[in-house]
Structures are given as C-alpha cells and as structure tokens.
PDB file of C-alpha atoms in Angstrom:
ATOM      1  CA  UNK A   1     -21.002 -28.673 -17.275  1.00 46.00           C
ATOM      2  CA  UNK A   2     -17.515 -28.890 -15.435  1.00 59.00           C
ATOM      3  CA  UNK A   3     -17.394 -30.343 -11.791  1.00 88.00           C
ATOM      4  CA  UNK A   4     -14.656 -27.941 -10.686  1.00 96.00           C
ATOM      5  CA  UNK A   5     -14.949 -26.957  -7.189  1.00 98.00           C
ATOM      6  CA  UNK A   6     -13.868 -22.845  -7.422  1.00 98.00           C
ATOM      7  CA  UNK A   7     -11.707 -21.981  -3.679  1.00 98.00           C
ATOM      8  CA  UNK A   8     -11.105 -18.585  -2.627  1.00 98.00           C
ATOM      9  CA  UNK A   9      -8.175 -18.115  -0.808  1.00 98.00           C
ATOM     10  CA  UNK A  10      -7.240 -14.578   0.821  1.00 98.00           C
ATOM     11  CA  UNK A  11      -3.924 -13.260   1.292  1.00 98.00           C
ATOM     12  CA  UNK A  12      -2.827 -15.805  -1.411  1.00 98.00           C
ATOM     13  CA  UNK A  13       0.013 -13.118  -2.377  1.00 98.00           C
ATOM     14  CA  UNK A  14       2.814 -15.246  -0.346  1.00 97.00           C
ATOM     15  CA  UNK A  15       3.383 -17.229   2.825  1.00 96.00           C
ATOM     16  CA  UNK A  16       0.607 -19.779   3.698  1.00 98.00           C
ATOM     17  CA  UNK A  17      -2.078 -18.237   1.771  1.00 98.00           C
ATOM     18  CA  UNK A  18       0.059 -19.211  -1.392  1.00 98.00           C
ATOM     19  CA  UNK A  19       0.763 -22.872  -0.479  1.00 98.00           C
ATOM     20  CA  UNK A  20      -2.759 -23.369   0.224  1.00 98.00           C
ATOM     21  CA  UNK A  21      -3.819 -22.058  -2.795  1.00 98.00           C
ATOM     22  CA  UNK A  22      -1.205 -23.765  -4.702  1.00 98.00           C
ATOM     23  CA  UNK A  23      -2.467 -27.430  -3.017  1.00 98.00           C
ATOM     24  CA  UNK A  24      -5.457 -26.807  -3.560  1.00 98.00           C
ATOM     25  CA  UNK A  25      -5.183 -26.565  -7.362  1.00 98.00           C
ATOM     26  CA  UNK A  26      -2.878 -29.619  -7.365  1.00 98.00           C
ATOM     27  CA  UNK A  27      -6.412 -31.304  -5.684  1.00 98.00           C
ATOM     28  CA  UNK A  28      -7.989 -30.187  -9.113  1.00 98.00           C
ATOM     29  CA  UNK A  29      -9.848 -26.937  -7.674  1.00 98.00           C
ATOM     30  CA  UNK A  30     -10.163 -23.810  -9.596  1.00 98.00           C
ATOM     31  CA  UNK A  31      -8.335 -21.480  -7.039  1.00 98.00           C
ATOM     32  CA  UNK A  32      -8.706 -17.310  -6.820  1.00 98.00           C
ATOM     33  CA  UNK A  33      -5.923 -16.267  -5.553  1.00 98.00           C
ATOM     34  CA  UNK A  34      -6.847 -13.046  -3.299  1.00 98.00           C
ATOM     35  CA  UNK A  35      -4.757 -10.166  -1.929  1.00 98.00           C
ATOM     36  CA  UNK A  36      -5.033  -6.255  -1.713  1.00 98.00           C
ATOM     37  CA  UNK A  37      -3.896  -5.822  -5.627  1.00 98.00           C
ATOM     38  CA  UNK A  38      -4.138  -8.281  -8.142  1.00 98.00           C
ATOM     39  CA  UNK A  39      -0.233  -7.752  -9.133  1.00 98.00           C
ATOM     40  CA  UNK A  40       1.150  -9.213  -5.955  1.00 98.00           C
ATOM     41  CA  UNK A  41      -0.668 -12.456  -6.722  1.00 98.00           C
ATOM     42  CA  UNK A  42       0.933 -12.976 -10.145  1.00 98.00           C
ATOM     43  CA  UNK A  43       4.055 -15.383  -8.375  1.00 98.00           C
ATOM     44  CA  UNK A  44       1.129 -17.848  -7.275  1.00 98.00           C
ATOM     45  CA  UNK A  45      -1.118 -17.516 -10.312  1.00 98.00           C
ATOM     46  CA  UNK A  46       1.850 -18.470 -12.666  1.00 98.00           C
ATOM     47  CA  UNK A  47       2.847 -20.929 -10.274  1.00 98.00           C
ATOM     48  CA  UNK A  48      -0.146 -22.406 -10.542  1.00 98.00           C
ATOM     49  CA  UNK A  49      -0.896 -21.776 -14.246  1.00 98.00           C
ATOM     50  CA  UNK A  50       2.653 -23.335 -15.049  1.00 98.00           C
ATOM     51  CA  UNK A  51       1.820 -26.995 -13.139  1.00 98.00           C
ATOM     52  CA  UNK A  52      -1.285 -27.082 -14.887  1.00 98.00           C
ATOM     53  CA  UNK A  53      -3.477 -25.263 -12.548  1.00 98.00           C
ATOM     54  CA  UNK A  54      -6.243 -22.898 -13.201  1.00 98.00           C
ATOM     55  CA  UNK A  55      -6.022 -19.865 -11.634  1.00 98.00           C
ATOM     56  CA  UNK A  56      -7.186 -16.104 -11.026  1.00 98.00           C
ATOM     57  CA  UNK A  57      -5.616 -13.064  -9.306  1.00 98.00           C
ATOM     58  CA  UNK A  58      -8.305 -10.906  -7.775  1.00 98.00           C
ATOM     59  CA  UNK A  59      -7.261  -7.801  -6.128  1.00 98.00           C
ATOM     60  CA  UNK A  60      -9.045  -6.676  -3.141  1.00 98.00           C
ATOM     61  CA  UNK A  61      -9.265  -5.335   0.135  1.00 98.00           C
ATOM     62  CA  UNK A  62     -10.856  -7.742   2.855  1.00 98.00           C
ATOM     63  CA  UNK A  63     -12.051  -5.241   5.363  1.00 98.00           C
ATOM     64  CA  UNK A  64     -14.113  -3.574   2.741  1.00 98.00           C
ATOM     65  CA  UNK A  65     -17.473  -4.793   2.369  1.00 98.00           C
ATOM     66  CA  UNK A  66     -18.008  -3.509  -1.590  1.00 98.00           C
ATOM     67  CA  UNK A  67     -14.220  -4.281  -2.676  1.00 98.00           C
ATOM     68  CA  UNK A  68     -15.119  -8.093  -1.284  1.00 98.00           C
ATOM     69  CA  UNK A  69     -18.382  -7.207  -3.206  1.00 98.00           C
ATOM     70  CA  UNK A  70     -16.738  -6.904  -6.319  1.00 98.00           C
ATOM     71  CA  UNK A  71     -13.938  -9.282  -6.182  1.00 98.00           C
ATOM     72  CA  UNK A  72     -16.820 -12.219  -5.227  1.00 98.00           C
ATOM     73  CA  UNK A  73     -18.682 -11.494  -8.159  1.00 98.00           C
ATOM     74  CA  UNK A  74     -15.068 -11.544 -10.586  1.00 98.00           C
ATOM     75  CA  UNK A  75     -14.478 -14.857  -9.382  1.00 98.00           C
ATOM     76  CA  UNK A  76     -18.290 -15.639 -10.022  1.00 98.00           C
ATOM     77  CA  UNK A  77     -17.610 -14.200 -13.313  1.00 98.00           C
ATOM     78  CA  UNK A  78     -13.854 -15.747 -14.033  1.00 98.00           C
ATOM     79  CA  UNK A  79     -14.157 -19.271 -12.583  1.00 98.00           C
ATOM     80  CA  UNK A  80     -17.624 -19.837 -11.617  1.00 98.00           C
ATOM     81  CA  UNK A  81     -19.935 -19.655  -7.968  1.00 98.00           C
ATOM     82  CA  UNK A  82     -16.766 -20.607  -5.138  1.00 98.00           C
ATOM     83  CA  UNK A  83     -17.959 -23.353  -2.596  1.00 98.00           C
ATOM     84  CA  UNK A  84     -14.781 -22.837  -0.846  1.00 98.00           C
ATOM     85  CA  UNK A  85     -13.424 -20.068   1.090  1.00 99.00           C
ATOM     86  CA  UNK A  86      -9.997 -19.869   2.678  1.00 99.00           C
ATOM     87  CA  UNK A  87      -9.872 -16.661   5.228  1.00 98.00           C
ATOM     88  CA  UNK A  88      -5.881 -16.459   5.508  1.00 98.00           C
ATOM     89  CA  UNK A  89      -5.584 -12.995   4.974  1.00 98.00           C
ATOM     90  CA  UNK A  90      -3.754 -11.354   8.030  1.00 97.00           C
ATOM     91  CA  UNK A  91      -1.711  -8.932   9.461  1.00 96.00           C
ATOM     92  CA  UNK A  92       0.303  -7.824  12.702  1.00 94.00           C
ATOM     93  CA  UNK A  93       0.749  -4.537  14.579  1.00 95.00           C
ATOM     94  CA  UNK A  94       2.783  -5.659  17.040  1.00 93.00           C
ATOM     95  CA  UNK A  95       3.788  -3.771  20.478  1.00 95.00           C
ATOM     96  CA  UNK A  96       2.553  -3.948  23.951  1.00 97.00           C
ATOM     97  CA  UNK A  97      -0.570  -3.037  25.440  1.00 98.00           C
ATOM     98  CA  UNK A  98       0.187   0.479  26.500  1.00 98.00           C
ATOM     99  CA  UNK A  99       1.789   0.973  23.258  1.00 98.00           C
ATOM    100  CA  UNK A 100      -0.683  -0.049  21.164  1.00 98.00           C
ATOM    101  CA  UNK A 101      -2.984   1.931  18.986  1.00 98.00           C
ATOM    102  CA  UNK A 102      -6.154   2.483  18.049  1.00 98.00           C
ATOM    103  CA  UNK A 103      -5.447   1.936  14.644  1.00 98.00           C
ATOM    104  CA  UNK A 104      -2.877  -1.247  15.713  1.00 98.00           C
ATOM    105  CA  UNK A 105      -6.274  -2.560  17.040  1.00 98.00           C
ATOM    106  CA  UNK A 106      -8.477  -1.649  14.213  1.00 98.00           C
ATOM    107  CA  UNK A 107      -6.479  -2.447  11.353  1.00 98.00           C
ATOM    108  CA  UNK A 108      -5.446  -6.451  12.814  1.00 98.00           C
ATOM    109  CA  UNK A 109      -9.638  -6.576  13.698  1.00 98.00           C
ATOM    110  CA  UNK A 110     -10.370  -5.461  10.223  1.00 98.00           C
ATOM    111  CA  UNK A 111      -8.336  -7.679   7.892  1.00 98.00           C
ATOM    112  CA  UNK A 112      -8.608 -10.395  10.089  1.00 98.00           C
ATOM    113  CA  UNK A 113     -12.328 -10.772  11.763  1.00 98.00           C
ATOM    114  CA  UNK A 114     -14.415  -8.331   9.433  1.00 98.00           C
ATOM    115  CA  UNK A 115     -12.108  -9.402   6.380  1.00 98.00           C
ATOM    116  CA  UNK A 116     -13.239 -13.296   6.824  1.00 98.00           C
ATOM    117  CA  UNK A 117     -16.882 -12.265   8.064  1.00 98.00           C
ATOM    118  CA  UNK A 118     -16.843 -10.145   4.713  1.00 98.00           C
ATOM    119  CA  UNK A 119     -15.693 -13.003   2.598  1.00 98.00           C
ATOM    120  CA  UNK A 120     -17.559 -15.940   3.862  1.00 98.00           C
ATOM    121  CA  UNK A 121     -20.952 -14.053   4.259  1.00 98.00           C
ATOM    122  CA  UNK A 122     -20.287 -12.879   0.268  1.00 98.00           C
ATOM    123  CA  UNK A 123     -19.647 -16.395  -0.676  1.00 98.00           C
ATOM    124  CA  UNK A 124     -21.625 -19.000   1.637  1.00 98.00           C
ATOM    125  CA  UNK A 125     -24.767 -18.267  -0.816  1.00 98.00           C
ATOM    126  CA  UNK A 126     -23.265 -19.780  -3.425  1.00 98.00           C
ATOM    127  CA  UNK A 127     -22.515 -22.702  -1.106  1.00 98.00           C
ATOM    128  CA  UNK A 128     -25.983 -22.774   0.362  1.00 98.00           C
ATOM    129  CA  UNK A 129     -27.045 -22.945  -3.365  1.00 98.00           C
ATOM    130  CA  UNK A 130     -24.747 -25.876  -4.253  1.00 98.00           C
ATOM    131  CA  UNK A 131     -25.710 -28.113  -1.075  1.00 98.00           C
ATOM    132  CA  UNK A 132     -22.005 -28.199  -0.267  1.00 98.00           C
ATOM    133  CA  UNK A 133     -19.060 -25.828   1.018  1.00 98.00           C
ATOM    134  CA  UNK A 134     -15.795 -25.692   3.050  1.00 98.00           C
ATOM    135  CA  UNK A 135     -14.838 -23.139   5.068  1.00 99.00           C
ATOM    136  CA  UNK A 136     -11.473 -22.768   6.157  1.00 99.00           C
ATOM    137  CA  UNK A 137     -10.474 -20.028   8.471  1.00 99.00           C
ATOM    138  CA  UNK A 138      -6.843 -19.226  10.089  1.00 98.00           C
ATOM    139  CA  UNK A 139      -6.732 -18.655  13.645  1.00 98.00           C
ATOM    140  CA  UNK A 140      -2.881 -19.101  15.457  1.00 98.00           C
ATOM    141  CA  UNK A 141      -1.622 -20.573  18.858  1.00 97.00           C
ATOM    142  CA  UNK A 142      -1.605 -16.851  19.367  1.00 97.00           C
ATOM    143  CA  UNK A 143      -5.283 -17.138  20.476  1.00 98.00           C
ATOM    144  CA  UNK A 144      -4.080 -18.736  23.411  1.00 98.00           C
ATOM    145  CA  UNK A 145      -2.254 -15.254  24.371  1.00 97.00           C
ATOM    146  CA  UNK A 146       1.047 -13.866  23.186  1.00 95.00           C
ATOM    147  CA  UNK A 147       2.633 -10.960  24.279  1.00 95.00           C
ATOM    148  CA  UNK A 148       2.958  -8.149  22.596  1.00 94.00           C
ATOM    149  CA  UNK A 149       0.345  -9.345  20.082  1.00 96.00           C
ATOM    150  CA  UNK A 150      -2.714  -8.112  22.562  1.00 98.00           C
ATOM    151  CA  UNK A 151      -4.483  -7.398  19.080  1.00 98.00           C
ATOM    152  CA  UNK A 152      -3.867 -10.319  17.317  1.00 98.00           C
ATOM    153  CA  UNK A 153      -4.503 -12.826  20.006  1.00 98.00           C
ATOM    154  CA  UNK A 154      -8.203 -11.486  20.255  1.00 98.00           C
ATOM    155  CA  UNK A 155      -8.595 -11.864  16.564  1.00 98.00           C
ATOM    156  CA  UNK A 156      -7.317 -15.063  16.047  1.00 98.00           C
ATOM    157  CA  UNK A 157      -9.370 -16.044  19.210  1.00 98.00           C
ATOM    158  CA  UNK A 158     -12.525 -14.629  17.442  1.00 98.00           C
ATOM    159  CA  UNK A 159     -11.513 -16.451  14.616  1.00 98.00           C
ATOM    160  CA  UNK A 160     -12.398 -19.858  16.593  1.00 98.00           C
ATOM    161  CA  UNK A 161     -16.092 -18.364  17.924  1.00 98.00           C
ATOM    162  CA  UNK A 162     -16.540 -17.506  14.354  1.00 98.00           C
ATOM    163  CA  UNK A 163     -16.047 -20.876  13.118  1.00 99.00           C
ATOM    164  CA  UNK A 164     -18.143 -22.830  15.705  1.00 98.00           C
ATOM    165  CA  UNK A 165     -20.828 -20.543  14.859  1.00 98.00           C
ATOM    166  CA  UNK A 166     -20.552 -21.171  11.223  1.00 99.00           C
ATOM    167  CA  UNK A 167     -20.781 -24.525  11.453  1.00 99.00           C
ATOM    168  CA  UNK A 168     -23.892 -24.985  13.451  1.00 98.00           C
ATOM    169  CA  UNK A 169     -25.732 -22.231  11.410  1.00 98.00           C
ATOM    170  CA  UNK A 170     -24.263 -24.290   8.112  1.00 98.00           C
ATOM    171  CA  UNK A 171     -24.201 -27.536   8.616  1.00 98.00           C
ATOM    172  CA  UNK A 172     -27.625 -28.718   7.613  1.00 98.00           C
ATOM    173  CA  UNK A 173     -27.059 -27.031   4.061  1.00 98.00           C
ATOM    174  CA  UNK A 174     -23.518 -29.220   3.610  1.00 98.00           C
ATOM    175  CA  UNK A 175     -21.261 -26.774   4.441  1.00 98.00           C
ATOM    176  CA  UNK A 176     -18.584 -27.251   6.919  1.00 98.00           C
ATOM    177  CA  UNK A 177     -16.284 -24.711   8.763  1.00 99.00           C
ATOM    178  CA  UNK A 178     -12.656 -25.741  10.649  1.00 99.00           C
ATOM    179  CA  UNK A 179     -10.053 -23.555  11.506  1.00 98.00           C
ATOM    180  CA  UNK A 180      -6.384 -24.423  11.718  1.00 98.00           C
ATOM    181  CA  UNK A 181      -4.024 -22.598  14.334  1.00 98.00           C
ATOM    182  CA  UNK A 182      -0.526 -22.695  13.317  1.00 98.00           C
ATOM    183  CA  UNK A 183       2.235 -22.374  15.123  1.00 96.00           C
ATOM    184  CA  UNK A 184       5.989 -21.221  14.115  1.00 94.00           C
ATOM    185  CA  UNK A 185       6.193 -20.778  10.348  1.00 96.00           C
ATOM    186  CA  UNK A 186       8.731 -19.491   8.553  1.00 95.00           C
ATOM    187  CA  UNK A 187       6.960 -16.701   6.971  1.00 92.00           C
ATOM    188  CA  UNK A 188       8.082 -12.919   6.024  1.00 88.00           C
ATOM    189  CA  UNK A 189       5.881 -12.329   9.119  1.00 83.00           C
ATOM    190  CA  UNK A 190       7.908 -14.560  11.095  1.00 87.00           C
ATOM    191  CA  UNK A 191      10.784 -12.904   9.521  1.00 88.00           C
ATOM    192  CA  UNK A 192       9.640  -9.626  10.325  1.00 85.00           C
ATOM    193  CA  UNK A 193       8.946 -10.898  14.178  1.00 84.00           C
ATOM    194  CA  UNK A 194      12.693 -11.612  14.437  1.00 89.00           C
ATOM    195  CA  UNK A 195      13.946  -8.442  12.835  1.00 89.00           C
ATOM    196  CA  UNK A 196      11.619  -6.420  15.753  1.00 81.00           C
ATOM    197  CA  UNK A 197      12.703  -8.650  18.405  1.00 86.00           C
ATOM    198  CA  UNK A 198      16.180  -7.462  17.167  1.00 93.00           C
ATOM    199  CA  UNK A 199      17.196 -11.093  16.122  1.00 92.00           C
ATOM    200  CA  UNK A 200      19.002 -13.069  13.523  1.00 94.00           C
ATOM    201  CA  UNK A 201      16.106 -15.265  11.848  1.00 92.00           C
ATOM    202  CA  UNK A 202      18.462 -18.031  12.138  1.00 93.00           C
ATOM    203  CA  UNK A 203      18.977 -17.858  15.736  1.00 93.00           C
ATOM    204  CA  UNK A 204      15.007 -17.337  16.261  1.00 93.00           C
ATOM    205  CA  UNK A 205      14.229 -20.251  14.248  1.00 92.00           C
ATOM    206  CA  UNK A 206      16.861 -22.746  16.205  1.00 93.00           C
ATOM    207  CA  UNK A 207      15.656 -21.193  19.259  1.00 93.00           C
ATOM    208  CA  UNK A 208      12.292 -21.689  18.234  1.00 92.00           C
ATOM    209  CA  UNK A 209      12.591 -25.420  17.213  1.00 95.00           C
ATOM    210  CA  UNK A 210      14.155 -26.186  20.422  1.00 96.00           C
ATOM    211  CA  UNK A 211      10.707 -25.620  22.248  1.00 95.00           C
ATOM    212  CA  UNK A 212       9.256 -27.632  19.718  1.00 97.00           C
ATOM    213  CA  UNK A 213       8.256 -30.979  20.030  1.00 97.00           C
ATOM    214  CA  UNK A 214       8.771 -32.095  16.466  1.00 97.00           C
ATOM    215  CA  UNK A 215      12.109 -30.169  16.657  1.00 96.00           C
ATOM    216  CA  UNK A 216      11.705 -28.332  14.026  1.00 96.00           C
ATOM    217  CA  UNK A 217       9.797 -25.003  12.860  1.00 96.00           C
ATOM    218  CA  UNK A 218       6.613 -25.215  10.026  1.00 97.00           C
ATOM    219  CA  UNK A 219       6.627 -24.790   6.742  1.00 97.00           C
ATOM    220  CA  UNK A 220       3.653 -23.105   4.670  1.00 98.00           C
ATOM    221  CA  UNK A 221       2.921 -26.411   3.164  1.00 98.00           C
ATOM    222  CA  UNK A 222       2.454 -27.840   6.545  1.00 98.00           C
ATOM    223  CA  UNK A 223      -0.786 -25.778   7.030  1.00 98.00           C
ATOM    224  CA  UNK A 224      -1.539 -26.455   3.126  1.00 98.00           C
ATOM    225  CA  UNK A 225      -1.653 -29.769   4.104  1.00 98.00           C
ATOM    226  CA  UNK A 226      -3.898 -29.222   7.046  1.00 98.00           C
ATOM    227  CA  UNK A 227      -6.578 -27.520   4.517  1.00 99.00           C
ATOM    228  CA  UNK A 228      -6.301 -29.939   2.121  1.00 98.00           C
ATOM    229  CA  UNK A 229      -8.285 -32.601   4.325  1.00 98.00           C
ATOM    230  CA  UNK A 230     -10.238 -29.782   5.703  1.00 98.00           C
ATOM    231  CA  UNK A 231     -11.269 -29.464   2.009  1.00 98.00           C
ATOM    232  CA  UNK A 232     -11.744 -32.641   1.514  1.00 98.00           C
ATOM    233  CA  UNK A 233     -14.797 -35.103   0.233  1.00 97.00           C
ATOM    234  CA  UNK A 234     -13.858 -37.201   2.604  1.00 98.00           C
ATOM    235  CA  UNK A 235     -13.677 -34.287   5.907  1.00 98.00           C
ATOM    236  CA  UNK A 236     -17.473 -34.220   5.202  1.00 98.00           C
ATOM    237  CA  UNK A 237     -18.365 -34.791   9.319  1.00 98.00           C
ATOM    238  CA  UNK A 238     -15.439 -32.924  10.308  1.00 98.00           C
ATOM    239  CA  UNK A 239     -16.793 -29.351  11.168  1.00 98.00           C
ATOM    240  CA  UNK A 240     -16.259 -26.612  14.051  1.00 98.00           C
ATOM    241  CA  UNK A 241     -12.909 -27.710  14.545  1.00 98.00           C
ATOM    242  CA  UNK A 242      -9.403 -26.299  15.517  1.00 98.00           C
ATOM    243  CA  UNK A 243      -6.762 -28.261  14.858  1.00 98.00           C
ATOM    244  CA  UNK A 244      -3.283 -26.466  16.029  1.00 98.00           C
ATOM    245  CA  UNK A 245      -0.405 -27.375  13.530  1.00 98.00           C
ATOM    246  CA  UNK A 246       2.386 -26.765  15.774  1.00 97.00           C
ATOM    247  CA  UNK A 247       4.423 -29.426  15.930  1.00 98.00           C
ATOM    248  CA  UNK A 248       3.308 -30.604  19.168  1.00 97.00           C
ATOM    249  CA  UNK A 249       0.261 -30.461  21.901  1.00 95.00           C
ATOM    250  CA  UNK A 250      -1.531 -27.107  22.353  1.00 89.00           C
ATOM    251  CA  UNK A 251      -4.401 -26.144  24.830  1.00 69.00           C
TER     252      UNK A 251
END
C-alpha cells in the first residue's frame, strides 16, 4: 500500500495557493489542487504532472458545504483519504467601511472563514483516522487591521482563533494546525490592490519594499516555503502557531 501523504490545497488556481501546492508535490505528496472550476487549475496540475508530480484538479466552491462535500470525496476517490489541508482560498472586496456591502462582507466571510471551516471539518476525519494531519490555514498581516479591508482583516483575524482552536481540539489525535500571515506578495491580488489604489505596480512594489525590512517584497514561494515545514515530519510539536512571513517583525 503506498505511503503518499494526499494535501488539499484551496485556491491552488494561481498565486500562493499554486506554489504551495507545487512544493508540496516536490516533498513527494499527492497534491489536489482546488479552485471554483477544475479548468483554472490545469496550469498547476501540468506543472506538477510535468516535474514528476502527481496531481488532481478538483473544482469547487469553498463556501458551499455539499460542493466541498463532493470535491472531498473526488480526492478520496482520485488520490486517496487527504491528511493535509491547505485553506488558501481567498478573496477581497475592498472599500471603506461606509462603503462596504453586505455582500463585500459576506462573500470575503464565506470563502475565507466558512470556506476553511468547510474544508477542514470535511477532511480532519480522515486525519483523525490516520493518527496524523497538518493543517495549514492563511491568515495575513491584514489581521492586524488595514484600511479599507474592514472585511478582510476580521477574516484573516478569525483565521488565527480558528487555528488555536483546532489545535487544542486535534492535537491528541496527531494532527497539528499553524497558520502563516503573509505580508506583501506579488500576487494578481496585489496587482489588483495597485490598479484600485490608482498605481503603477512597479511604483507600489518599490514603495512597498522600502518599508520592508528585508528590502524587498515576497514571493509565492516564500509562503510555500513557510508550509513546507509546517507540513513537515519534523514540525510534529509545532501547532497553534502564526508565523508572519513579512520580511520583518510583526505584532
């Protein structure tokens, strides 16, 4: 019977979600790569697939409770019962408080909070089962308040209560649970920051690495990186933790 370990990671289409998922498989795990349809993941399942990977593309939508259903049991399926979970999938509705939605507020909540609640409470039987997990969720130095991003500071907040909680309720069956809190990536999000902000991306990004101590801006494989040890055998005693990959100290 094979030894693979079988990762989820969501929003695995592009940006971080697809360097994590393509590290992981280079670390030898069996990696379904999750977005809303299972054609936008084809770039990182060939990716993958062409360095000698193995690799799925599941389409589904994280906020909903029988698509996560379904996808869970494809990868079951597919690959085999996932022990790891990656919750990366995420995204912004920007604008200020008194601007801001009720659907800006519901739709950043959904993907991001009920999306990895969805996920991880899908696949953390599996784990249970197998004596051994890794949960990996993505929170931001926006949960330490950003403006404009009232919405997405709250959820990547949540996303740091949600992984404490995990861990204590998880530990004793081997199962771990970190978060990691980026900071400036160059992502199309980040890209897609500048262009509201009314900005060259060049200009944001020197501007950017100015402020940071490392003097420079992160790359997706920076976070990989990050999950990678999370991931690890050897990050077996390392659970509830945040670690903020920003290039320098954050609070």
């Amino acid at each position: 019977m094979s030894t693979q370990k079988i990762a989820i990671v969501t929003g695995a289409a592009r940006g971080i979600g697809s360097a994590i998922a393509k590290r992981l498989a280079s670390d030898g795990l069996a990696v379904a790569v999750l977005d809303l349809t299972e054609d936008s993941c084809a770039d990182t399942v060939s990716a993958i697939t062409e360095a000698g990977g193995k690799a799925i593309a599941v389409g589904a939508d994280v906020s909903d409770e029988a698509s996560v259903t379904a996808a869970i049991e494809k990868v079951v399926e597919e690959l085999g019962p996932p022990t790891v979970v990656v919750n990366n999938a995420g995204i912004i509705r920007d604008n200020m408080l008194f601007k801001m939605t009720v659907d800006d507020w519901d739709a950043v909540m959904g993907v991001h909070l009920r999306g990895a609640f969805n996920v991880t409470k899908a696949a953390q039987k599996h784990m249970v089962d197998a004596g051994w997990g890794r949960i990996v969720n993505l929170s931001s130095t926006s949960a330490l308040g950003n403006r404009g991003q009232a919405n997405y500071s709250a959820a990547k907040a949540g996303m740091q209560g949600f992984t404490k909680t995990l861990a204590i309720e998880l530990g004793k069956f081997g199962v771990t649970a970190n978060a990691i809190a980026p900071g400036f990536i160059e992502t199309e999000m980040t890209h897609a920051t500048a262009e509201r902000m009314g900005v060259p991306f060049e200009d944001f990004k020197r501007a950017s690495a100015a402020q940071i101590p490392v003097n420079r801006i992160g790359v997706p494989e920076d976070i990989a990186h990050t999950a990678s040890f999370f991931i690890s055998e050897g990050a077996g005693f390392v659970s509830g933790q945040v670690i903020y990959v920003a290039g320098g100290p954050k609070d």
